PDB file of C-alpha atoms and ligand atoms in Angstrom:
ATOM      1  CA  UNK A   1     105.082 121.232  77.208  1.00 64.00           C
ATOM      2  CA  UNK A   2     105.819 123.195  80.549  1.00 73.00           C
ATOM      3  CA  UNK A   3     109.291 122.890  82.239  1.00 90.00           C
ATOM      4  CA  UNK A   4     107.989 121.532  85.568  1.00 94.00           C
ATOM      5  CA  UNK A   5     109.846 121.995  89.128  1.00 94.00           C
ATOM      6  CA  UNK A   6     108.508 120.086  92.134  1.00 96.00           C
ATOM      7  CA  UNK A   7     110.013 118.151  94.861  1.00 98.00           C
ATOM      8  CA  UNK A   8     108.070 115.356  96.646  1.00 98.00           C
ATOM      9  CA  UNK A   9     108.308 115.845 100.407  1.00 98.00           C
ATOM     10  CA  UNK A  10     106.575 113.477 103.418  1.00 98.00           C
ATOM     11  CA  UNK A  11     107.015 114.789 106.815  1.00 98.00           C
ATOM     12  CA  UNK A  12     106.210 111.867 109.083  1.00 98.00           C
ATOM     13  CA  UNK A  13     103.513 110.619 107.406  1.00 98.00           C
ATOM     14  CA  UNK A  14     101.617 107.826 109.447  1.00 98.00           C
ATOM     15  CA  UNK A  15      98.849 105.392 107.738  1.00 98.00           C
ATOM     16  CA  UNK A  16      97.084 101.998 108.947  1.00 97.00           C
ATOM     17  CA  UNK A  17      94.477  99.815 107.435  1.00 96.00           C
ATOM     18  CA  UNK A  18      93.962  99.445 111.315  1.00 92.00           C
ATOM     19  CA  UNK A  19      96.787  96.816 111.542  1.00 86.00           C
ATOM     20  CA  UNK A  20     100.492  97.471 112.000  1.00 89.00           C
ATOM     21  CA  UNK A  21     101.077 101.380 111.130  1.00 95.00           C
ATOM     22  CA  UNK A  22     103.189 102.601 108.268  1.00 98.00           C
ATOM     23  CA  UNK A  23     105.292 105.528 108.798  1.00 98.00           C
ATOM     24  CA  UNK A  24     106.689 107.448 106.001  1.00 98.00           C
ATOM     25  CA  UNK A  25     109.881 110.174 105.590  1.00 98.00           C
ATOM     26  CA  UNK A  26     110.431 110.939 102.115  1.00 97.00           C
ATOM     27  CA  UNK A  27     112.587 113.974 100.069  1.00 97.00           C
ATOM     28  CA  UNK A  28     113.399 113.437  96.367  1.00 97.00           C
ATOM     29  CA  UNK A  29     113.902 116.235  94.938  1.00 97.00           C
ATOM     30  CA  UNK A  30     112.936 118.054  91.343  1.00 97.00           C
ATOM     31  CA  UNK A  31     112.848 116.348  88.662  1.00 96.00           C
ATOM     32  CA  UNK A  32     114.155 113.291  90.074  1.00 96.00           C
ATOM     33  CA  UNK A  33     113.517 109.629  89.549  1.00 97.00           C
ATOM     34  CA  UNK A  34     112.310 107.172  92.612  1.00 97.00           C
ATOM     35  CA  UNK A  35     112.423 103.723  92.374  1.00 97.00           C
ATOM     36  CA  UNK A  36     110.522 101.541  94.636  1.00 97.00           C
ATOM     37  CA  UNK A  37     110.638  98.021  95.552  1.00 96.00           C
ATOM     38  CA  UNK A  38     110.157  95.827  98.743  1.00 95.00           C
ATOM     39  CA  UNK A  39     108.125  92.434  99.246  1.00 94.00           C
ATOM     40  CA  UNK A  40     104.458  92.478  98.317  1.00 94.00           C
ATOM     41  CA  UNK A  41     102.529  93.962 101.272  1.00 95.00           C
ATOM     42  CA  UNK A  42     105.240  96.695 102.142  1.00 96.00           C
ATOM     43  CA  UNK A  43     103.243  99.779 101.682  1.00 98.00           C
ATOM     44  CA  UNK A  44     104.516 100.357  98.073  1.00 98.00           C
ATOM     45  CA  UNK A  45     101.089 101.031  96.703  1.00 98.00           C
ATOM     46  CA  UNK A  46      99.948 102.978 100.088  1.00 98.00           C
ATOM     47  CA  UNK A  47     102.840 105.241  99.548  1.00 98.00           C
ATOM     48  CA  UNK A  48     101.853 105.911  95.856  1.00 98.00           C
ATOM     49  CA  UNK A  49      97.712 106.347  96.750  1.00 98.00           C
ATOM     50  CA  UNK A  50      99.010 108.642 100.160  1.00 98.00           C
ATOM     51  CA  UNK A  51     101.015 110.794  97.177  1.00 98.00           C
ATOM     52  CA  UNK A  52      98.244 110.952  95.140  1.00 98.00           C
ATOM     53  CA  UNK A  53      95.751 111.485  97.916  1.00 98.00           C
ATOM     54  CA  UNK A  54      93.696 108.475  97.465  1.00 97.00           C
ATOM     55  CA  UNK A  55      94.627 107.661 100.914  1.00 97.00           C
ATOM     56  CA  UNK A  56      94.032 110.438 104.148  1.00 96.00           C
ATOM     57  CA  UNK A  57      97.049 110.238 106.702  1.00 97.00           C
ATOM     58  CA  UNK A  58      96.347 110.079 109.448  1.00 97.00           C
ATOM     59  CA  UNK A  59      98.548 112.749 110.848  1.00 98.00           C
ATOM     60  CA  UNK A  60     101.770 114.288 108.745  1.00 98.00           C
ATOM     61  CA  UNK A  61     102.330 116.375 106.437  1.00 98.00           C
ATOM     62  CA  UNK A  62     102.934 115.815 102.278  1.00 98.00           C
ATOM     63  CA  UNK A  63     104.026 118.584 100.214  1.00 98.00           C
ATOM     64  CA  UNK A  64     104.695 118.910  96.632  1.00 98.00           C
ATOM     65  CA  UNK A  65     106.852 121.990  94.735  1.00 96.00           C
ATOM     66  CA  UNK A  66     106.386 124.192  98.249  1.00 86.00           C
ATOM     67  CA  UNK A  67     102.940 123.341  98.309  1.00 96.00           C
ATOM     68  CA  UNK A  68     101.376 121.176 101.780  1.00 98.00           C
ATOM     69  CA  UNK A  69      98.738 119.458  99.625  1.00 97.00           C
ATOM     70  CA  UNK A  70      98.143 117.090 102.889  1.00 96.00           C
ATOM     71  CA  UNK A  71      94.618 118.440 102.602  1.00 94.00           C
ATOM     72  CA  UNK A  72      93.675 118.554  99.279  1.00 97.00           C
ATOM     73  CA  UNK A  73      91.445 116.262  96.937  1.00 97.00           C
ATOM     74  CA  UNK A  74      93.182 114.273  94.593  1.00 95.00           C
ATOM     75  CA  UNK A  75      91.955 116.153  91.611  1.00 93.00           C
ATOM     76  CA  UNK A  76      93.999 118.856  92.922  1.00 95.00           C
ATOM     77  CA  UNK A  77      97.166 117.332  93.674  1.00 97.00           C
ATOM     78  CA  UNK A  78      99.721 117.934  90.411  1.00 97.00           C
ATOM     79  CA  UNK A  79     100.199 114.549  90.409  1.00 97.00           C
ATOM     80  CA  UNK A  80      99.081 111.666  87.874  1.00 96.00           C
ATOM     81  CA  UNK A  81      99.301 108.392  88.853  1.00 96.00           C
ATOM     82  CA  UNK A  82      99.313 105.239  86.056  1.00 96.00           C
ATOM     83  CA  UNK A  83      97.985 101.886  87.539  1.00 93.00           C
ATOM     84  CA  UNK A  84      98.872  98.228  86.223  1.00 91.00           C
ATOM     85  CA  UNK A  85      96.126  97.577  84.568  1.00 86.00           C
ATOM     86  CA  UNK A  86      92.410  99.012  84.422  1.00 86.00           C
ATOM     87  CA  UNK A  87      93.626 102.921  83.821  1.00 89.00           C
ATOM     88  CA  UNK A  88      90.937 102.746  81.155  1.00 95.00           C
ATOM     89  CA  UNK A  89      87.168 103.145  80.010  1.00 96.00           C
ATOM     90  CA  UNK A  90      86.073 100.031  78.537  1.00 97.00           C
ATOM     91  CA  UNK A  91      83.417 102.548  76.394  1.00 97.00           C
ATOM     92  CA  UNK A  92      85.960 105.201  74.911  1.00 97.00           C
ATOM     93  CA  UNK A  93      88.119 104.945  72.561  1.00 98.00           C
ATOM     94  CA  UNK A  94      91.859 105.656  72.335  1.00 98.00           C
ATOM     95  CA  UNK A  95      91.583 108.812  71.530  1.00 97.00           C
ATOM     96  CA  UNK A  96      88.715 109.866  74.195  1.00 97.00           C
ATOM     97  CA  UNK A  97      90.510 108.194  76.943  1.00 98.00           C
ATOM     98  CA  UNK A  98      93.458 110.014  76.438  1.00 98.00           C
ATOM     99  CA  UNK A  99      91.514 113.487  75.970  1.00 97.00           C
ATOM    100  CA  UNK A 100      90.052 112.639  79.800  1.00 96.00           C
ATOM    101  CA  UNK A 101      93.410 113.558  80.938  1.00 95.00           C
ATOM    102  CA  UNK A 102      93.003 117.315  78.936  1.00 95.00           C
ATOM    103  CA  UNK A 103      88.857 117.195  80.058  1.00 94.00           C
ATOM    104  CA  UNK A 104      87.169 115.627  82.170  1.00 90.00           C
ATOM    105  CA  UNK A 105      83.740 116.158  79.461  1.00 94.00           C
ATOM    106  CA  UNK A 106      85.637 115.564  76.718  1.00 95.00           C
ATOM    107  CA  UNK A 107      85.437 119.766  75.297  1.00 96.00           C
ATOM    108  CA  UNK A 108      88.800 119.470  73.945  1.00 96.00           C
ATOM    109  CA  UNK A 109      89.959 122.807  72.123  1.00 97.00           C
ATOM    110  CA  UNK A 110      92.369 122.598  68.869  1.00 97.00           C
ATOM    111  CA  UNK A 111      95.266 123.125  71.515  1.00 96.00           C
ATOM    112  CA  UNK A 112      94.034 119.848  72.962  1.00 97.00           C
ATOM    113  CA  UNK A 113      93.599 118.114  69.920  1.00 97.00           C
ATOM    114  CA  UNK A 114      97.131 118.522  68.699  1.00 97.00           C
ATOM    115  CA  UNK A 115      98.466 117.560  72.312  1.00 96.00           C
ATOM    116  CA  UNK A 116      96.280 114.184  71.702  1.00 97.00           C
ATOM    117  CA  UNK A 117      97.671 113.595  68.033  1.00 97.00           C
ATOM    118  CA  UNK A 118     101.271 114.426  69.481  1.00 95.00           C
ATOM    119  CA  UNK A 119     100.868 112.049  72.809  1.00 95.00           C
ATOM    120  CA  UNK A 120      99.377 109.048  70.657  1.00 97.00           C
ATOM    121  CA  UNK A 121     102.489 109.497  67.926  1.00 94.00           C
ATOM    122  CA  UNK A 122     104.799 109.455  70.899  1.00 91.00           C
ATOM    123  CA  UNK A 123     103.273 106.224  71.975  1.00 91.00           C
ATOM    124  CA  UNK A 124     103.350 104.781  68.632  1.00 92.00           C
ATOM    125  CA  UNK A 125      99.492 104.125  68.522  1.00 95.00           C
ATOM    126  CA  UNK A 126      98.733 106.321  65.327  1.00 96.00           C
ATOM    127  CA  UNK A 127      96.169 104.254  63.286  1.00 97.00           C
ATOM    128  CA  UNK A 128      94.533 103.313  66.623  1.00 97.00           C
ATOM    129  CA  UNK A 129      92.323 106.279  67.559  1.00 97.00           C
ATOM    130  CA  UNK A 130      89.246 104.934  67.505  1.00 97.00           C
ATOM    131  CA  UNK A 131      89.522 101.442  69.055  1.00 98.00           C
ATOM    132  CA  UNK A 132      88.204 100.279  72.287  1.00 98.00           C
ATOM    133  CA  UNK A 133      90.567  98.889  74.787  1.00 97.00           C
ATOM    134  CA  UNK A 134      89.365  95.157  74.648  1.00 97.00           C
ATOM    135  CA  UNK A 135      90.563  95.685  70.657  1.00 97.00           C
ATOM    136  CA  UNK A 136      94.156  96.220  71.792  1.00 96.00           C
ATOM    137  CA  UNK A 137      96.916  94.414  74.075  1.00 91.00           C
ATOM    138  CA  UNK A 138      97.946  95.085  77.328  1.00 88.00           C
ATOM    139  CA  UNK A 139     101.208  96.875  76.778  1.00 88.00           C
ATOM    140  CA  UNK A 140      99.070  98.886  74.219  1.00 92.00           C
ATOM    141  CA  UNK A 141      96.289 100.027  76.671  1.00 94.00           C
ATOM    142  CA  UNK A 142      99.275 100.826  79.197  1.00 92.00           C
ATOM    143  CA  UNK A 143     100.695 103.139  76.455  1.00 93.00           C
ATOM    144  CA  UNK A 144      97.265 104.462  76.059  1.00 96.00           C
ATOM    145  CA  UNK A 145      97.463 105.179  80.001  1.00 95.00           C
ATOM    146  CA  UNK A 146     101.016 107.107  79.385  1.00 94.00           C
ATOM    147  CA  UNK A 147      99.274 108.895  76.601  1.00 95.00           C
ATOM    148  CA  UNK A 148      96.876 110.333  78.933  1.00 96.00           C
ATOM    149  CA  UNK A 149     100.328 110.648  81.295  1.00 95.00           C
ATOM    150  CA  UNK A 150     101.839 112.876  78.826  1.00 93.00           C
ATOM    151  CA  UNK A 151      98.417 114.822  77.976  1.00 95.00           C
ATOM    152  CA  UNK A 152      98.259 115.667  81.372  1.00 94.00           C
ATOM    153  CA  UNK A 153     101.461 117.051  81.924  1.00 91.00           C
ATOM    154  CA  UNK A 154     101.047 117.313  85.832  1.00 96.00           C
ATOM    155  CA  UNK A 155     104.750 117.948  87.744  1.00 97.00           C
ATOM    156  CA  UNK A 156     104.761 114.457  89.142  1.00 98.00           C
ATOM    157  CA  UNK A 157     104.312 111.018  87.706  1.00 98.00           C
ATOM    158  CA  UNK A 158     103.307 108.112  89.655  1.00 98.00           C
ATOM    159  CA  UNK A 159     103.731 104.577  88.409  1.00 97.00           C
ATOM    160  CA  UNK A 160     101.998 101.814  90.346  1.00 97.00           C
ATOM    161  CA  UNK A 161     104.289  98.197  88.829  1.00 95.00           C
ATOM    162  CA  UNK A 162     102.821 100.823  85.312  1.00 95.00           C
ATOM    163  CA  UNK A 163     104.717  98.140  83.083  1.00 92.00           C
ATOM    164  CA  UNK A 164     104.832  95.088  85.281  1.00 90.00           C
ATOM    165  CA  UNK A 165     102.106  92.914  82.492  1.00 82.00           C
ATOM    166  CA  UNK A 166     104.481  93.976  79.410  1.00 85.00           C
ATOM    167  CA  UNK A 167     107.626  91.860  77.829  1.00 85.00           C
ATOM    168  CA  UNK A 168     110.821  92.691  78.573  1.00 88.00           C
ATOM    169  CA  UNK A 169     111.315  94.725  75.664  1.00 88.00           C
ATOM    170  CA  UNK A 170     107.901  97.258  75.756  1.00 85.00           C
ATOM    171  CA  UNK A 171     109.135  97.122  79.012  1.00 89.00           C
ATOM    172  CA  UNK A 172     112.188  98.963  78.216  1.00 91.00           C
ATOM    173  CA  UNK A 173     110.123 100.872  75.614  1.00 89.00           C
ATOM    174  CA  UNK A 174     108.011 102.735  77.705  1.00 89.00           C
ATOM    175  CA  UNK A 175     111.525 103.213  80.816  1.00 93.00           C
ATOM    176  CA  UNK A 176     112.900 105.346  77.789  1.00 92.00           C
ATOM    177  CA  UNK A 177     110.003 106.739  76.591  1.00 91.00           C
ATOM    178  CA  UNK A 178     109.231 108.096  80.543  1.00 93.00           C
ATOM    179  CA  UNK A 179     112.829 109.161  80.712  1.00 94.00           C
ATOM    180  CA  UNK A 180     113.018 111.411  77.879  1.00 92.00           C
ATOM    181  CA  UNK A 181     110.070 112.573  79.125  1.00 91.00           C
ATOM    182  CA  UNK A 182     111.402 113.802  82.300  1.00 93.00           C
ATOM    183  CA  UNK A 183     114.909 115.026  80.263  1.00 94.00           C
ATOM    184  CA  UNK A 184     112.083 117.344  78.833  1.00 92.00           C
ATOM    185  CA  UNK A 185     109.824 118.671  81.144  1.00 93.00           C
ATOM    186  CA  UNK A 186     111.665 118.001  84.383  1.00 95.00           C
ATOM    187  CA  UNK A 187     108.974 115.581  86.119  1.00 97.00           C
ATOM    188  CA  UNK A 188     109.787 114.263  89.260  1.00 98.00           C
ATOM    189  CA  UNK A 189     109.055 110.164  88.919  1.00 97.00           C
ATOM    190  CA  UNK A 190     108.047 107.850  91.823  1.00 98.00           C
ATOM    191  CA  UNK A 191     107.799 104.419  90.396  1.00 97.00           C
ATOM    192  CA  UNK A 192     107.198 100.856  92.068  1.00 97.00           C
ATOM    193  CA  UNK A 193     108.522  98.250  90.266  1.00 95.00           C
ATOM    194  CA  UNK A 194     109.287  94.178  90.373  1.00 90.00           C
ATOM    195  CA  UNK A 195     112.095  94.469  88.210  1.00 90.00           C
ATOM    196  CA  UNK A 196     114.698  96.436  90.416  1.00 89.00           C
ATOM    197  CA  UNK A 197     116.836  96.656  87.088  1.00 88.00           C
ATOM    198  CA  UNK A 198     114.146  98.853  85.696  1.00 90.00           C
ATOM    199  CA  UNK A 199     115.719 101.691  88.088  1.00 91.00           C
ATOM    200  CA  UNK A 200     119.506 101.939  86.314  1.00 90.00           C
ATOM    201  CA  UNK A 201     117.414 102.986  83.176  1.00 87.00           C
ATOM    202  CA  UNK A 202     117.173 105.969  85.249  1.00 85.00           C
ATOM    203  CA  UNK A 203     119.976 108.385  87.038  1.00 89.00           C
ATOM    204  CA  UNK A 204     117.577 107.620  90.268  1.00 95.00           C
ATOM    205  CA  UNK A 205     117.617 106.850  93.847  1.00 96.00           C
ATOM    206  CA  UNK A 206     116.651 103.248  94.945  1.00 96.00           C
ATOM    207  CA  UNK A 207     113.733 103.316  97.886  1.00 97.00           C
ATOM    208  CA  UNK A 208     113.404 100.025  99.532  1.00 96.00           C
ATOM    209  CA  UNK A 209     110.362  99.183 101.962  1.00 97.00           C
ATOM    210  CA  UNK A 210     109.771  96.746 103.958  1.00 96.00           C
ATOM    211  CA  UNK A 211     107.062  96.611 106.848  1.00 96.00           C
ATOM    212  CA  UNK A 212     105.919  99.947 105.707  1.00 97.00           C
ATOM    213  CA  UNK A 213     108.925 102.219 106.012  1.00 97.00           C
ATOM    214  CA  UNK A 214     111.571 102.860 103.818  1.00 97.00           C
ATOM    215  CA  UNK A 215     114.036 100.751 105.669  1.00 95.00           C
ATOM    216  CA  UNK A 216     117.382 102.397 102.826  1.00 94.00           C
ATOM    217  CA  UNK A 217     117.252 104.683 100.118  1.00 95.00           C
ATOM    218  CA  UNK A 218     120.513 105.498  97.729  1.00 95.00           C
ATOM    219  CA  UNK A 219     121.673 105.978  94.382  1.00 95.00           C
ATOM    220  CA  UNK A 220     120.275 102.640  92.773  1.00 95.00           C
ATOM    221  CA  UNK A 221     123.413 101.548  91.155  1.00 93.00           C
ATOM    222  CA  UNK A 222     125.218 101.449  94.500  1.00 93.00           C
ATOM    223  CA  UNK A 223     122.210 100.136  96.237  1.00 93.00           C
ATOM    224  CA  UNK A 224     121.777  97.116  93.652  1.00 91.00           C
ATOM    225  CA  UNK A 225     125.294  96.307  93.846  1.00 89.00           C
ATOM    226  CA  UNK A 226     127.585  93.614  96.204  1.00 86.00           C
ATOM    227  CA  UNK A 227     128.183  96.742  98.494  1.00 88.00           C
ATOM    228  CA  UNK A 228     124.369  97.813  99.058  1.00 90.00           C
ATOM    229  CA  UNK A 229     122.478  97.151 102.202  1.00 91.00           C
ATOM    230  CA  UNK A 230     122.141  93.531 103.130  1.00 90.00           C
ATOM    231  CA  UNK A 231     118.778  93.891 103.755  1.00 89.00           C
ATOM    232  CA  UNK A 232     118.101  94.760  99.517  1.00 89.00           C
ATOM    233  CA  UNK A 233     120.412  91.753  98.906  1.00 87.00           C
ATOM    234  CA  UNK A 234     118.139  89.166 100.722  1.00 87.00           C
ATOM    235  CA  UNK A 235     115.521  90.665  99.128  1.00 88.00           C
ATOM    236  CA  UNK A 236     117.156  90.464  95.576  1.00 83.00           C
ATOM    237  CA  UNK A 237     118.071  86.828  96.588  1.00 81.00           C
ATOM    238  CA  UNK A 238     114.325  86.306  97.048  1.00 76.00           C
ATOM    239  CA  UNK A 239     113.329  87.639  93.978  1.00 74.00           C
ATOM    240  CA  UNK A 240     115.925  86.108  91.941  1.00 71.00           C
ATOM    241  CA  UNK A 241     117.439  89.368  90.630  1.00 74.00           C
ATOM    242  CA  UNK A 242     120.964  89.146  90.536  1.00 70.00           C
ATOM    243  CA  UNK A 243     122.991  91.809  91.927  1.00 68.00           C
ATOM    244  CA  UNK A 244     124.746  94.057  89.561  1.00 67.00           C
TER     245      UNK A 244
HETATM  246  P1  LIG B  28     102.297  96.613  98.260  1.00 60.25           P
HETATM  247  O1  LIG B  28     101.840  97.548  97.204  1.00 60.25           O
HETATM  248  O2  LIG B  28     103.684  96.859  98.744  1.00 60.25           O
HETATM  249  O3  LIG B  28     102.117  95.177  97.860  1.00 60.25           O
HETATM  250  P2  LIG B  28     100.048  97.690  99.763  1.00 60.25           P
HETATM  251  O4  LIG B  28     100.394  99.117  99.951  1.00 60.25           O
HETATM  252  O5  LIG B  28      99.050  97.366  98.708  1.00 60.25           O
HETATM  253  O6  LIG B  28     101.391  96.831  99.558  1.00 60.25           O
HETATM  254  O7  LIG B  28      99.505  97.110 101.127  1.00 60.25           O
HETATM  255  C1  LIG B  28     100.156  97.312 102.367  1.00 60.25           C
HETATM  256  C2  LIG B  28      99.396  96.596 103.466  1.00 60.25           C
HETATM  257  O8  LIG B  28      98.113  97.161 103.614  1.00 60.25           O
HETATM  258  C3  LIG B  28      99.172  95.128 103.204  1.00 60.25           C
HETATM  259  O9  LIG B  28      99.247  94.449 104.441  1.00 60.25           O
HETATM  260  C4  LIG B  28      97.778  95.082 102.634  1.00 60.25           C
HETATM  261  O10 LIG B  28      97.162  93.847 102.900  1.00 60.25           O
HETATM  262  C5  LIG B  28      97.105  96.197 103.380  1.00 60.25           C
HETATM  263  N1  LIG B  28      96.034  96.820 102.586  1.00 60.25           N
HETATM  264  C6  LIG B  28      96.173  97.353 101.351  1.00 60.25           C
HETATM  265  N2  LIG B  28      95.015  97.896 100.921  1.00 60.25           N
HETATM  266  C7  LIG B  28      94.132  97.704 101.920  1.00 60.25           C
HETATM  267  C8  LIG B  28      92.764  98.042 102.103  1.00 60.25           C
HETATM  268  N3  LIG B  28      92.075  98.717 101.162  1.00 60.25           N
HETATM  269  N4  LIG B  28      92.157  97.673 103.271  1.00 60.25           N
HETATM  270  C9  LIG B  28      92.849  97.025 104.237  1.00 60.25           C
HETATM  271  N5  LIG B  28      94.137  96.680 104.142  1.00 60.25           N
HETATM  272  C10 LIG B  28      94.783  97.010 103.001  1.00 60.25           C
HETATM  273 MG1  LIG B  29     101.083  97.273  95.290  1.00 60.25          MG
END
């Protein structure tokens, strides 16, 4: 896979549903991990789509690597984003909806092949190929999503609560899994999460939002701990995530 080097940069990035206005100032850099979290309704899914350009802003800039892909159609952005849940076709099997990340018709070359076979092994899905997604679980069809993740092999990942419907243990599967990963091929990682102890799997920086802005951002085993902002500890307290 390619060594990948690209920072995630919004410049004053303003968005509205035509209620109260988010605003967004963001830097992480290469190869970095992001960990979002903030009460439902923040923004932390408008952020993501904005990234991913399935939101317009409506004035700001968002660049990627050096790149001000403010403009461009998501197809174009080096980004791939994995959703909670419907990432799939209900009519293709495992191996065709992971080949949609290599080709969008499905002409997959030898080269393409082998970077299916490889993505499914990594997911530990071998012997599943050729079933539908109602014939597997939910944490399987998500690894079938992080198949086509890996196949894809764009310079930033997006995960949208990605492993928020899997136990505690997949869970954890698929944080390691992403990590190596990124040890690899030097993605840069934006994730939202319920589960703020999903971000000390990672070296990463903590982003919370509230009201649509990121109200603090730190390293996420200072911001998760006694000494991190009040305003993550009430949230924590809501939650019922105990502090570190
Ligand atoms: P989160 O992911 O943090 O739960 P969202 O980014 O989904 O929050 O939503 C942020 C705000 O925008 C919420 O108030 C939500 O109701 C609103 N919103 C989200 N999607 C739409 C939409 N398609 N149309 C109108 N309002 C929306
Ligand atoms: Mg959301």
């Amino acid at each position: 896979m390619k060594r990948h080097n690209a920072a995630i940069e919004l410049d004053t990035v303003r968005f509205s549903f035509g209620q109260a206005e988010m605003l967004f100032n963001l830097q992480l850099g290469a190869g970095e991990t992001g960990v979002i979290v903030g009460p439902s309704g923040s923004g932390k899914s408008t952020l993501l789509n904005l990234i991913a350009g399935f939101e317009t802003p409506q004035s700001g800039r968002i660049r990627i690597g050096n790149a001000d892909i403010s403009n461009e159609p998501p197809a174009n952005r080096p980004v791939t984003m994995v959703f909670q849940e419907n990432n799939l076709f209900a009519h293709l099997d495992v191996r065709s909806n992971i080949g949609l990340g290599r080709s969008p018709s499905l002409k997959l070359s030898n080269t393409d092949q082998a970077a299916i076979q490889t993505a499914i092994d990594r997911v530990e899905l071998t012997g599943k190929e050729h079933r539908k997604p109602a014939e597997l679980s939910g944490g399987e069809r998500q690894r079938v999503a992080i198949a086509r993740a890996l196949v894809r092999d764009k310079p930033v990942l997006l995960l949208d609560e990605a492993f928020a419907s899997l136990g505690p243990a997949l869970r954890q599967q698929m944080l390691d899994l992403i990590r190596d990963l990124q040890r690899e091929t030097g993605i840069t990682i934006l994730m939202v999460t319920h589960t703020p102890e999903d971000a000390l799997r990672f070296n990463s920086t903590l982003l919370f939002l509230a009201n649509g802005e990121i109200k603090a951002q730190g390293d996420a085993a200072m911001m998760l701990s006694s000494s991190g902002p009040q305003a993550i500890r009430d949230y924590m307290g809501t939650t019922g995530h105990k502090l570190l």
